[in-house]
Coordinates of C-alpha atoms and ligand atoms in Angstrom, one line a residue:
M1 CA -27.3 -74.9 154.4
P2 CA -24.0 -72.0 155.1
V3 CA -23.4 -71.5 158.5
A4 CA -22.1 -68.5 160.9
G5 CA -19.1 -68.3 161.9
N6 CA -15.6 -68.6 160.7
W7 CA -14.9 -70.4 156.9
Y8 CA -11.7 -71.2 155.8
L9 CA -12.0 -71.6 151.6
S10 CA -8.8 -72.6 149.4
V11 CA -8.7 -70.3 146.0
P12 CA -7.1 -71.6 143.1
S13 CA -4.0 -69.6 142.0
F14 CA -2.8 -67.3 138.8
P15 CA -1.3 -66.5 136.3
G16 CA 1.2 -64.0 138.1
F17 CA -0.5 -64.1 141.4
P18 CA 0.0 -65.9 144.7
G19 CA -2.2 -68.6 144.4
G20 CA -3.6 -71.3 146.9
R21 CA -4.3 -69.4 150.2
R22 CA -6.4 -70.6 153.0
T23 CA -8.7 -66.9 153.6
R24 CA -10.9 -66.4 156.9
A25 CA -13.8 -65.2 156.3
S26 CA -16.6 -64.7 158.9
A27 CA -20.1 -65.0 157.8
A28 CA -23.4 -64.6 159.1
V29 CA -27.1 -66.6 158.2
Q30 CA -30.0 -65.1 156.7
G31 CA -31.8 -67.2 155.0
D32 CA -29.7 -69.3 153.1
R33 CA -27.7 -66.4 151.3
P34 CA -24.5 -65.6 153.9
T35 CA -24.1 -61.9 154.6
F36 CA -20.7 -60.6 155.5
V37 CA -20.4 -58.8 158.5
C38 CA -17.2 -58.1 159.0
D39 CA -13.6 -57.5 157.2
M40 CA -13.5 -60.7 155.0
I41 CA -14.4 -61.6 152.0
A42 CA -17.0 -62.5 150.1
I43 CA -16.7 -64.1 146.8
M44 CA -13.4 -65.2 147.3
S45 CA -10.4 -64.5 144.4
D46 CA -6.9 -64.1 144.7
S47 CA -7.2 -60.0 144.2
T48 CA -9.3 -59.5 147.4
F49 CA -6.6 -59.2 150.4
D50 CA -6.8 -58.0 154.0
G51 CA -4.1 -54.8 152.8
V52 CA -2.9 -53.6 149.2
I53 CA 0.0 -51.8 149.8
V54 CA 1.2 -49.0 146.8
G55 CA 4.7 -49.3 146.6
A56 CA 7.6 -51.4 146.6
G57 CA 10.5 -49.0 148.0
F58 CA 11.6 -49.1 152.2
A59 CA 8.2 -48.6 153.4
G60 CA 6.2 -50.9 151.3
L61 CA 9.3 -53.7 151.7
Y62 CA 8.6 -53.3 155.4
M63 CA 5.0 -53.2 155.7
L64 CA 4.4 -56.4 153.3
H65 CA 7.4 -57.6 155.7
R66 CA 5.0 -56.8 159.0
L67 CA 1.4 -58.0 157.4
R68 CA 3.1 -60.9 156.6
G69 CA 3.8 -61.4 160.3
L70 CA 1.0 -60.7 161.4
G71 CA -0.9 -63.5 159.4
F72 CA -2.7 -60.7 157.0
S73 CA -2.5 -61.6 153.5
A74 CA -1.3 -58.7 151.4
R75 CA -0.4 -57.6 147.9
V76 CA 2.1 -54.7 147.0
Y77 CA 1.5 -53.0 143.2
E78 CA 5.1 -51.3 142.3
A79 CA 5.1 -49.2 139.0
G80 CA 8.7 -50.1 138.4
S81 CA 9.9 -53.6 137.7
G82 CA 11.6 -54.3 140.7
V83 CA 11.4 -53.1 144.2
G84 CA 13.6 -50.1 145.6
G85 CA 11.0 -46.7 144.8
T86 CA 13.3 -44.0 145.3
W87 CA 16.4 -46.2 144.6
F88 CA 15.1 -47.8 141.5
W89 CA 14.2 -44.8 139.3
N90 CA 16.9 -42.0 140.5
R91 CA 19.9 -43.4 139.1
Y92 CA 21.7 -40.5 137.8
P93 CA 25.4 -40.5 137.8
G94 CA 26.9 -39.8 141.3
A95 CA 23.5 -40.5 143.5
R96 CA 24.3 -41.6 146.8
C97 CA 22.4 -40.9 150.2
D98 CA 23.4 -38.3 152.1
V99 CA 22.2 -39.9 155.7
E100 CA 25.5 -42.7 156.7
S101 CA 24.8 -46.2 155.7
L102 CA 24.4 -47.3 158.6
E103 CA 22.6 -45.7 159.7
Y104 CA 20.2 -45.6 156.2
S105 CA 19.6 -49.0 156.9
Y106 CA 16.5 -51.0 158.1
S107 CA 16.9 -52.4 162.3
F108 CA 13.9 -54.3 161.8
S109 CA 16.2 -57.6 162.2
E110 CA 18.9 -58.1 163.5
E111 CA 20.2 -60.7 161.6
L112 CA 19.8 -59.3 158.5
E113 CA 21.9 -55.4 159.9
R114 CA 24.4 -58.3 161.1
E115 CA 24.7 -59.9 157.8
W116 CA 24.9 -56.7 155.6
Q117 CA 28.2 -55.3 154.8
W118 CA 27.8 -51.7 153.8
T119 CA 31.3 -50.1 151.9
E120 CA 31.3 -46.9 151.6
R121 CA 30.1 -44.1 154.6
Y122 CA 27.4 -42.8 152.3
A123 CA 26.2 -45.1 150.1
T124 CA 26.2 -45.2 146.4
Q125 CA 21.9 -46.1 144.3
P126 CA 23.5 -49.3 143.1
E127 CA 24.8 -51.1 146.8
I128 CA 21.2 -49.3 148.8
L129 CA 19.6 -51.2 145.1
R130 CA 21.2 -54.2 146.1
Y131 CA 20.7 -54.0 149.8
L132 CA 16.8 -53.7 149.0
N133 CA 17.4 -56.7 146.6
H134 CA 19.0 -58.7 149.5
V135 CA 16.0 -58.0 151.6
A136 CA 13.2 -58.2 149.5
D137 CA 14.6 -61.9 148.8
R138 CA 15.9 -62.8 152.2
F139 CA 12.0 -62.5 154.0
D140 CA 10.8 -63.8 150.4
L141 CA 9.0 -60.8 149.8
K142 CA 8.6 -60.8 146.1
R143 CA 6.1 -63.6 145.4
D144 CA 3.5 -60.6 147.1
I145 CA 4.3 -57.9 145.1
Q146 CA 3.4 -57.3 141.2
F147 CA 5.8 -54.9 139.4
D148 CA 4.8 -53.0 136.5
T149 CA 2.0 -52.1 137.6
R150 CA 0.9 -48.5 138.5
V151 CA -2.4 -48.1 140.4
T152 CA -4.7 -45.5 138.9
S153 CA -7.3 -45.5 141.8
A154 CA -8.6 -46.5 145.2
I155 CA -12.1 -46.0 145.7
F156 CA -13.1 -46.6 149.3
D157 CA -17.0 -48.7 149.0
E158 CA -19.0 -47.5 152.0
S159 CA -21.6 -50.6 152.0
S160 CA -18.6 -53.2 152.5
N161 CA -16.0 -51.2 154.2
R162 CA -13.7 -51.9 151.9
W163 CA -11.2 -50.5 149.0
N164 CA -11.6 -51.1 145.6
I165 CA -8.1 -50.7 143.5
V166 CA -7.6 -50.2 140.1
T167 CA -3.8 -50.8 138.3
D168 CA -3.5 -49.1 134.7
S169 CA -3.2 -52.2 133.1
G170 CA -7.1 -52.9 134.2
G171 CA -6.5 -55.6 137.1
R172 CA -9.0 -54.7 140.0
A173 CA -8.2 -55.7 144.1
S174 CA -10.1 -54.9 147.2
A175 CA -8.4 -55.1 150.8
K176 CA -9.7 -53.8 153.9
F177 CA -7.3 -51.4 154.1
C178 CA -4.6 -49.8 151.7
V179 CA -1.3 -48.5 152.9
M180 CA -0.1 -45.9 150.5
A181 CA 3.7 -46.8 150.5
T182 CA 4.3 -44.4 147.4
G183 CA 7.3 -42.3 148.6
C184 CA 7.5 -38.5 149.5
L185 CA 10.0 -37.9 146.1
S186 CA 8.3 -39.9 143.7
T187 CA 6.5 -37.3 141.2
S188 CA 9.1 -35.6 139.0
K189 CA 8.6 -32.1 137.5
V190 CA 9.7 -30.5 134.5
P191 CA 9.3 -26.8 134.2
E192 CA 7.0 -26.3 131.2
Y193 CA 9.5 -24.2 128.9
P194 CA 8.1 -23.5 125.9
G195 CA 9.5 -24.9 122.8
I196 CA 10.1 -28.1 125.3
D197 CA 9.4 -30.3 122.3
S198 CA 11.8 -28.9 119.7
F199 CA 15.1 -30.0 121.4
Q200 CA 16.9 -32.1 119.0
G201 CA 19.1 -33.6 121.6
K202 CA 18.0 -35.5 124.2
T203 CA 16.9 -34.7 127.5
Y204 CA 16.7 -36.6 131.2
H205 CA 15.6 -35.9 134.9
T206 CA 17.3 -37.2 137.4
G207 CA 14.2 -39.0 139.0
H208 CA 14.3 -40.8 135.8
W209 CA 17.1 -42.3 135.0
P210 CA 17.7 -44.7 131.8
H211 CA 18.7 -48.1 133.6
E212 CA 21.8 -48.5 131.0
G213 CA 23.4 -45.3 132.4
V214 CA 24.5 -42.6 129.8
D215 CA 27.7 -41.5 128.2
F216 CA 28.1 -37.9 128.2
T217 CA 31.7 -37.8 126.7
G218 CA 32.6 -35.6 123.7
Q219 CA 28.8 -34.0 124.7
R220 CA 27.8 -30.2 125.6
V221 CA 25.4 -30.8 128.7
G222 CA 23.2 -28.7 130.0
V223 CA 22.2 -29.2 133.7
I224 CA 18.8 -27.3 135.1
G225 CA 18.8 -26.9 138.9
T226 CA 21.2 -27.0 141.9
G227 CA 19.1 -29.0 144.2
S228 CA 20.7 -32.5 145.9
S229 CA 20.3 -34.3 143.0
A230 CA 22.3 -31.8 140.8
I231 CA 24.6 -31.5 143.4
Q232 CA 25.3 -34.9 143.2
T233 CA 25.1 -34.9 139.2
I234 CA 27.2 -32.4 138.4
P235 CA 31.0 -32.9 139.4
N236 CA 30.6 -36.3 137.5
V237 CA 29.2 -34.9 134.4
A238 CA 31.4 -32.5 133.8
N239 CA 33.9 -35.7 134.6
Q240 CA 32.7 -36.8 130.9
A241 CA 31.2 -33.7 129.6
A242 CA 32.8 -31.8 126.3
H243 CA 31.4 -29.1 128.3
L244 CA 29.0 -28.6 131.1
F245 CA 26.4 -25.7 131.9
V246 CA 24.6 -25.3 134.9
F247 CA 21.7 -23.2 134.7
Q248 CA 21.1 -21.9 138.0
R249 CA 18.2 -20.2 139.6
T250 CA 19.0 -20.6 143.5
P251 CA 22.1 -20.9 144.7
N252 CA 22.0 -24.0 147.4
F253 CA 24.0 -24.2 150.5
S254 CA 26.4 -27.9 150.3
V255 CA 28.6 -29.4 152.8
P256 CA 31.3 -32.0 151.8
A257 CA 30.7 -35.6 152.7
H258 CA 34.6 -36.7 153.0
N259 CA 32.9 -40.5 151.7
A260 CA 35.7 -42.5 152.2
P261 CA 35.4 -47.0 152.5
L262 CA 33.5 -47.8 155.9
A263 CA 36.7 -48.7 158.0
S264 CA 35.8 -51.8 159.7
D265 CA 36.7 -50.9 163.4
V266 CA 33.7 -48.2 162.5
D267 CA 31.4 -51.4 161.1
K268 CA 32.2 -54.0 164.0
N269 CA 31.8 -50.2 166.5
W270 CA 28.3 -50.1 164.9
K271 CA 27.4 -54.0 165.4
A272 CA 28.5 -54.4 168.7
H273 CA 26.4 -51.6 169.9
R274 CA 23.7 -51.5 166.9
A275 CA 20.7 -51.7 169.7
E276 CA 21.7 -48.7 171.4
Y277 CA 22.5 -46.4 168.2
R278 CA 19.3 -47.3 166.7
Q279 CA 17.7 -46.6 170.0
R280 CA 18.8 -43.0 169.8
A281 CA 18.4 -42.6 166.5
R282 CA 14.5 -42.8 167.1
T283 CA 14.5 -40.3 169.7
A284 CA 17.0 -38.5 168.1
P285 CA 15.1 -34.6 166.6
F286 CA 15.6 -35.9 162.9
G287 CA 16.5 -39.5 163.8
L288 CA 20.0 -38.8 162.9
L289 CA 22.8 -39.8 164.6
F290 CA 25.1 -36.5 164.7
E291 CA 25.8 -34.9 168.2
Q292 CA 23.1 -32.3 168.8
N293 CA 25.0 -29.0 170.4
D294 CA 22.5 -27.5 172.3
K295 CA 23.7 -24.3 172.7
S296 CA 22.7 -21.2 171.1
A297 CA 25.1 -19.5 168.3
L298 CA 25.5 -17.0 170.0
E299 CA 25.6 -17.7 173.8
V300 CA 29.2 -18.5 173.0
S301 CA 32.3 -16.7 171.5
R302 CA 33.3 -15.9 167.8
E303 CA 36.2 -18.6 168.4
E304 CA 34.2 -21.0 169.7
R305 CA 31.5 -20.9 166.9
Q306 CA 34.5 -21.3 164.3
R307 CA 35.4 -24.0 166.2
Q308 CA 32.1 -25.5 165.6
Y309 CA 31.5 -25.2 162.3
E310 CA 35.2 -26.0 161.0
E311 CA 34.9 -29.5 163.2
R312 CA 31.9 -30.0 161.5
W313 CA 32.9 -29.0 158.2
G314 CA 35.4 -31.1 158.5
Y315 CA 33.9 -34.6 159.4
G316 CA 30.9 -34.0 157.0
G317 CA 27.2 -34.1 156.5
L318 CA 24.4 -33.1 157.9
G319 CA 25.7 -32.7 161.2
M320 CA 26.2 -29.6 160.8
M321 CA 22.7 -28.4 161.4
G322 CA 23.4 -29.9 165.3
A323 CA 26.1 -27.0 165.4
F324 CA 23.9 -25.4 168.0
G325 CA 20.4 -25.8 169.3
D326 CA 19.0 -22.9 168.0
L327 CA 20.2 -22.6 163.9
L328 CA 17.1 -23.3 162.8
F329 CA 14.9 -21.0 165.1
N330 CA 17.4 -17.5 165.2
K331 CA 17.9 -16.0 162.5
E332 CA 20.9 -13.9 163.5
A333 CA 22.2 -17.5 165.0
N334 CA 21.7 -19.2 161.8
D335 CA 23.2 -16.3 159.7
T336 CA 27.0 -17.2 161.7
A337 CA 26.6 -20.9 160.5
A338 CA 25.5 -19.6 156.5
E339 CA 28.5 -16.7 156.9
F340 CA 30.5 -19.5 157.4
V341 CA 29.8 -21.8 154.7
R342 CA 29.6 -18.8 152.2
S343 CA 33.5 -18.0 153.4
K344 CA 34.4 -21.8 152.0
I345 CA 32.5 -20.7 148.7
R346 CA 34.7 -18.3 148.3
G347 CA 37.3 -20.1 149.2
I348 CA 36.9 -23.3 147.3
V349 CA 35.6 -21.4 143.9
R350 CA 38.8 -19.4 142.6
D351 CA 36.8 -17.1 140.3
P352 CA 35.1 -14.2 142.3
A353 CA 32.2 -13.7 140.6
V354 CA 31.8 -17.4 140.0
A355 CA 31.7 -17.4 143.6
E356 CA 29.4 -14.6 144.4
T357 CA 26.9 -16.6 142.3
L358 CA 26.8 -19.4 144.1
V359 CA 26.6 -18.1 147.3
P360 CA 23.2 -18.1 148.6
R361 CA 21.9 -14.5 150.2
D362 CA 17.7 -15.0 151.0
Y363 CA 17.5 -17.7 153.4
P364 CA 18.3 -19.5 156.4
L365 CA 20.9 -22.1 156.2
A366 CA 19.0 -25.9 156.0
T367 CA 15.2 -24.2 155.1
K368 CA 15.9 -25.7 152.2
R369 CA 17.2 -29.2 151.9
L370 CA 21.4 -29.2 153.5
C371 CA 22.7 -30.5 150.3
V372 CA 25.9 -32.9 151.0
D373 CA 28.6 -33.1 148.1
T374 CA 31.4 -34.7 146.8
G375 CA 33.7 -31.4 145.5
Y376 CA 30.5 -29.8 144.2
Y377 CA 32.1 -26.1 144.6
A378 CA 35.1 -27.0 143.2
T379 CA 34.0 -28.2 139.7
F380 CA 33.1 -24.5 139.0
N381 CA 37.0 -24.8 139.3
R382 CA 37.0 -26.6 135.7
D383 CA 37.3 -24.7 132.4
N384 CA 34.8 -27.2 130.9
V385 CA 32.5 -25.7 133.5
T386 CA 29.9 -22.6 132.8
L387 CA 27.6 -21.5 135.6
V388 CA 24.4 -19.7 134.1
D389 CA 22.7 -17.8 136.8
T390 CA 19.3 -18.0 135.9
R391 CA 17.5 -15.5 138.6
S392 CA 19.2 -12.4 136.9
T393 CA 18.8 -14.2 133.2
P394 CA 16.1 -16.6 132.9
I395 CA 15.6 -19.3 130.7
E396 CA 12.8 -18.3 128.3
E397 CA 12.6 -21.0 126.0
V398 CA 14.2 -24.8 124.5
T399 CA 14.7 -24.6 121.5
A400 CA 15.7 -26.8 118.4
K401 CA 19.7 -26.5 119.3
G402 CA 19.4 -26.0 122.8
L403 CA 18.7 -23.8 125.5
R404 CA 17.4 -19.6 125.3
T405 CA 18.1 -17.3 128.5
S406 CA 16.6 -14.0 128.3
D407 CA 20.3 -12.7 126.9
A408 CA 22.4 -16.1 125.5
E409 CA 21.3 -19.4 123.5
Y410 CA 23.3 -22.0 124.7
E411 CA 23.9 -25.2 122.0
L412 CA 23.6 -28.5 124.0
D413 CA 23.6 -32.5 122.7
S414 CA 21.4 -33.4 126.1
I415 CA 19.8 -31.6 128.6
V416 CA 19.6 -32.9 132.0
F417 CA 16.5 -31.9 134.2
A418 CA 17.6 -31.8 137.3
T419 CA 14.5 -29.7 138.3
G420 CA 12.9 -31.7 141.3
F421 CA 9.6 -33.1 142.4
D422 CA 5.9 -32.5 143.1
A423 CA 6.5 -33.5 146.6
M424 CA 4.6 -35.5 149.5
T425 CA 1.6 -34.8 147.6
G426 CA 1.6 -35.0 144.1
T427 CA 1.6 -38.9 143.7
L428 CA -1.1 -39.0 146.0
C429 CA -3.4 -36.5 144.3
N430 CA -2.4 -37.7 141.2
M431 CA -3.8 -40.7 141.8
D432 CA -7.9 -41.4 141.8
I433 CA -8.2 -41.8 145.9
R434 CA -11.9 -41.2 147.1
G435 CA -12.9 -41.8 150.2
R436 CA -16.4 -41.2 152.0
A437 CA -19.5 -40.2 150.0
G438 CA -16.6 -40.1 146.7
V439 CA -14.6 -37.1 147.8
T440 CA -10.8 -37.1 146.4
L441 CA -8.2 -36.9 148.6
K442 CA -7.3 -34.4 145.6
Q443 CA -10.5 -32.3 146.6
K444 CA -9.6 -32.4 150.4
W445 CA -6.2 -31.1 150.0
S446 CA -6.9 -27.9 147.5
E447 CA -6.0 -25.6 149.8
G448 CA -3.2 -28.1 151.1
P449 CA -2.5 -31.7 153.1
R450 CA -5.3 -32.0 156.3
S451 CA -3.9 -35.4 157.7
Y452 CA -3.9 -36.3 161.3
L453 CA -0.6 -37.5 163.0
G454 CA 0.7 -37.7 158.7
V455 CA -0.5 -40.9 158.5
M456 CA -4.7 -40.8 158.4
V457 CA -7.1 -38.6 156.9
A458 CA -10.5 -37.5 157.9
G459 CA -12.8 -38.8 155.5
F460 CA -10.6 -41.5 154.2
P461 CA -11.0 -45.1 156.4
N462 CA -8.4 -47.7 156.4
L463 CA -6.0 -46.1 154.6
F464 CA -2.6 -45.2 155.6
I465 CA -0.1 -42.8 154.7
I466 CA 3.7 -43.9 155.3
T467 CA 5.6 -40.8 156.0
G468 CA 2.6 -38.7 155.1
P469 CA 2.4 -34.6 155.0
G470 CA 2.1 -33.6 159.0
S471 CA 4.6 -35.9 159.9
P472 CA 8.3 -35.9 159.9
S473 CA 8.7 -37.7 156.8
V474 CA 11.5 -35.5 154.9
M475 CA 13.1 -33.9 158.0
S476 CA 14.2 -37.2 159.4
N477 CA 16.4 -40.2 158.2
M478 CA 13.9 -41.7 156.6
I479 CA 14.1 -45.2 157.5
V480 CA 13.6 -44.1 160.9
S481 CA 10.4 -42.6 160.1
I482 CA 9.2 -45.4 158.3
E483 CA 9.8 -48.1 160.7
Q484 CA 7.9 -46.1 163.3
H485 CA 4.6 -45.5 160.5
V486 CA 4.8 -49.3 159.8
D487 CA 5.5 -50.4 163.3
W488 CA 2.2 -48.3 164.2
I489 CA -0.2 -49.5 161.3
A490 CA 0.8 -53.1 162.1
G491 CA 0.2 -52.4 165.5
C492 CA -3.7 -50.5 164.8
L493 CA -4.3 -53.2 162.8
E494 CA -3.9 -55.8 165.0
Y495 CA -5.5 -53.7 167.4
L496 CA -8.6 -54.1 164.9
R497 CA -8.0 -57.5 164.6
E498 CA -8.0 -58.3 168.1
H499 CA -11.2 -55.5 169.3
G500 CA -13.2 -57.0 166.1
L501 CA -13.4 -53.3 164.4
A502 CA -14.0 -52.8 160.9
T503 CA -12.7 -49.2 160.0
I504 CA -10.0 -46.5 162.0
E505 CA -10.7 -43.4 160.3
A506 CA -9.1 -39.6 161.6
T507 CA -11.8 -37.5 163.6
V508 CA -12.3 -34.1 161.7
D509 CA -11.5 -32.6 165.4
A510 CA -8.2 -34.1 166.1
E511 CA -7.2 -34.2 161.9
D512 CA -7.7 -30.0 162.9
A513 CA -6.2 -30.0 166.0
W514 CA -2.8 -31.3 164.5
V515 CA -2.5 -29.1 161.5
A516 CA -2.8 -26.2 163.5
H517 CA 0.2 -28.0 165.6
V518 CA 2.5 -29.0 162.7
N519 CA 2.0 -25.5 161.5
E520 CA 2.3 -23.5 164.8
V521 CA 5.7 -25.8 165.1
A522 CA 6.7 -24.7 161.4
N523 CA 5.9 -21.1 162.4
A524 CA 8.4 -21.3 165.3
T525 CA 11.1 -22.3 162.7
L526 CA 13.2 -20.5 160.4
F527 CA 11.9 -22.7 157.2
P528 CA 8.7 -20.1 156.4
M529 CA 11.4 -18.1 155.3
A530 CA 12.9 -20.3 152.4
N531 CA 10.6 -20.8 149.0
S532 CA 11.6 -24.6 149.1
W533 CA 9.6 -28.0 148.3
Y534 CA 8.8 -28.4 152.0
M535 CA 6.6 -25.2 151.5
G536 CA 5.2 -26.7 148.1
A537 CA 7.0 -24.0 146.6
N538 CA 8.7 -25.2 143.7
V539 CA 5.7 -26.4 142.1
P540 CA 3.8 -23.0 140.4
G541 CA 0.0 -23.2 141.7
K542 CA 0.9 -26.0 144.8
P543 CA -0.6 -24.2 148.3
R544 CA 2.1 -23.1 150.1
V545 CA 1.8 -24.6 153.4
F546 CA 5.0 -26.5 155.4
L547 CA 4.6 -29.9 154.4
P548 CA 6.6 -32.3 157.0
Y549 CA 6.0 -32.1 161.0
I550 CA 9.3 -30.4 162.3
G551 CA 8.5 -31.1 165.9
G552 CA 11.3 -33.8 166.2
V553 CA 11.3 -37.4 165.2
G554 CA 11.4 -38.4 169.3
V555 CA 8.2 -36.0 170.5
Y556 CA 6.2 -37.4 167.4
R557 CA 6.9 -41.2 168.2
Q558 CA 5.6 -40.6 171.6
K559 CA 2.8 -39.0 170.7
C560 CA 1.7 -41.4 168.7
E561 CA 2.4 -44.1 171.1
E562 CA 0.7 -41.8 173.1
V563 CA -2.6 -41.7 170.8
A564 CA -2.5 -45.5 170.5
A565 CA -2.6 -46.7 173.9
K566 CA -5.2 -44.5 174.8
G567 CA -7.7 -46.6 172.2
Y568 CA -7.1 -44.4 169.2
E569 CA -7.6 -41.2 170.6
G570 CA -8.5 -38.8 168.1
F571 CA -9.5 -42.0 165.6
A572 CA -13.1 -43.3 165.1
L573 CA -13.7 -46.9 165.2
S574 CA -16.5 -48.4 163.9
A575 CA -17.1 -52.7 165.1
C576 CA -18.0 -54.8 162.3
G577 CA -21.2 -54.7 161.2
S578 CA -22.2 -51.5 162.7
Ligands
N01_601 O1 14.7 -31.4 143.8 P1 15.2 -29.8 144.2 P2 16.2 -32.7 144.0 N1 13.9 -23.5 136.7 O2 13.3 -29.5 144.1 C1 15.7 -26.1 139.9 C2 16.0 -35.9 148.0 N2 17.4 -35.9 147.6 O3 16.2 -33.6 142.7 O4 15.4 -23.9 144.2 C3 15.5 -23.5 136.9 O5 15.5 -29.9 145.5 C4 15.5 -25.4 141.9 O6 15.1 -23.9 142.2 P3 14.8 -23.4 143.0 C5 16.4 -34.7 149.0 O7 15.4 -34.4 150.0 C6 18.3 -36.7 148.5 O8 17.6 -31.9 144.0 O9 13.2 -24.0 142.7 N3 15.3 -24.5 137.8 C7 16.6 -26.4 143.0 O10 17.6 -25.9 142.1 C8 16.2 -33.1 147.6 O11 16.0 -32.0 148.9 C9 19.5 -37.5 148.2 O12 15.1 -22.1 142.5 C10 14.3 -24.6 138.2 C11 16.4 -27.9 142.0 O13 15.7 -27.4 140.5 C12 14.9 -34.1 147.5 O14 15.5 -35.5 147.1 C13 20.4 -36.8 146.5 C14 12.8 -25.1 137.8 C15 15.4 -28.7 141.9 O15 16.2 -29.0 142.9 C16 14.4 -33.1 146.2 O16 16.4 -32.7 145.2 C17 19.2 -36.4 146.1 C18 12.2 -23.9 136.9 N4 11.1 -23.8 136.1 C19 17.5 -35.7 146.4 N5 12.0 -25.4 138.2 C20 20.1 -37.9 148.9 O17 21.1 -37.5 148.8 C21 13.0 -26.1 139.6 N6 14.1 -25.5 139.6 C22 19.7 -38.3 150.3

């Protein structure tokens, strides 16, 4: 005869699954059959977890570590064959992070930080991937990650308050809560040119680069796109290829990285003051430590402006955005910075006609993602590089031999699509995620994403999105924002457990108010003036909505903390058995 209370059950191991866990289940007695009134487990198996996490990049790994630490059982599903997320897939030549390596790393473990040694100011993709593997091994995370497994659906069962997960290998799992750690830029986008299947050469997308690398020596290569990925790829391909054609639709602003080996005194200083630096990053507008000058670009003399811009150009990196406080709010102020970068492009590129084609004119600086490069503009001084302006001569089709624009055919051995991603919403909407009453996330977001704090969605109880739309995410140092979300989610789950609660769910009112606030803040900036992926403008038919929250990492963190301190204000909480 079963008794009410806590059950402790041991379960066997299955191949590929961690085994022999002891799991607690709360049960009440009804006749001689147990009726489960809370979050725990009706039928014990190793596919039943407290939490399922989708993705094993920076976000998924840290989420798993936190859940483990709190005593929750968790399974991570990862489509790739290894950890790393973005850094697993984006292996194109020259791939590296344009946030400085000391800042683009976890802060949650002082020991981890002290023992890891970055070698360059900006880490390469292989070094970041090594770091993430080190983290996964150091914290013994891989045993709870199922690789080569893509989650195809996550469906909320209202009768049990559980998420049912199905994977592409036919696997099933059940979890009380589900955390989407799927990344903001994980669904790559290839333009739908006619004839694309007829091309007899090789095609690549920067976001899905072959692991064995590609040797372009002696080839005629076409790179389509001039965003961050292309800007890193192009100088490297130009070094190998017999000839490189760059197909540019919209020119981009890029500032030099001035990458170098990480000086030992810089590393030492960082480690000595790490707590202080990390704390500053957590409250900085972008989660980045560059110096933010609060003055208006228009209140200082022309000489002072020039000095600021030269200094930041000379230092390198994203700090150009912090040269003045109004660059992202006032077009006239922004024009001064934009004109500075334009003059730099004209100074680097020898052919004036090529330079003019590379000069961005129709959107303010940094309202499309500011790029950081090593030798990008100078690459166009090479004899083996040709810039093709597809704004004036659009690509019309892919042919067997190459690409045809409105005025010429370019014969190519390889085409590299550096054409970006269906950012922030693509991966989530492509998954069959269903909340209450079977409503899919795709339906719910058909007019653009709606969320409360960018972390939860009304109608989708116990579903968390790490760095989702409506949170600072891509407008910030991703690692700072990931850690903040993971910690907030972990705190929330602890709260639910301590208070005997079964579900948490954003209310429609709170969600509406947050979406209105996100839009209001975005509309106070210059960002809506650009056709950027921040606005969904790079995907035909995607609603034109500013996706991230631009109110600032520090302000956002404070808001999240206040919400939690007020007993999760704006969320509906339901008790076990209710
Ligand atoms: O993608 P993008 P990305 N015909 O969307 C062009 C992060 N990242 O992979 O601007 C012709 O920026 C498109 O043209 P247009 C970073 O956040 C970080 O480069 O739409 N061209 C554009 O030039 C970044 O912002 C690092 O007119 C077409 C390019 O393809 C984000 O990832 C490194 C086209 C796409 O640029 C995405 O960057 C790399 C078409 N049909 C990336 N469709 C770091 O260092 C698209 N394009 C951290």
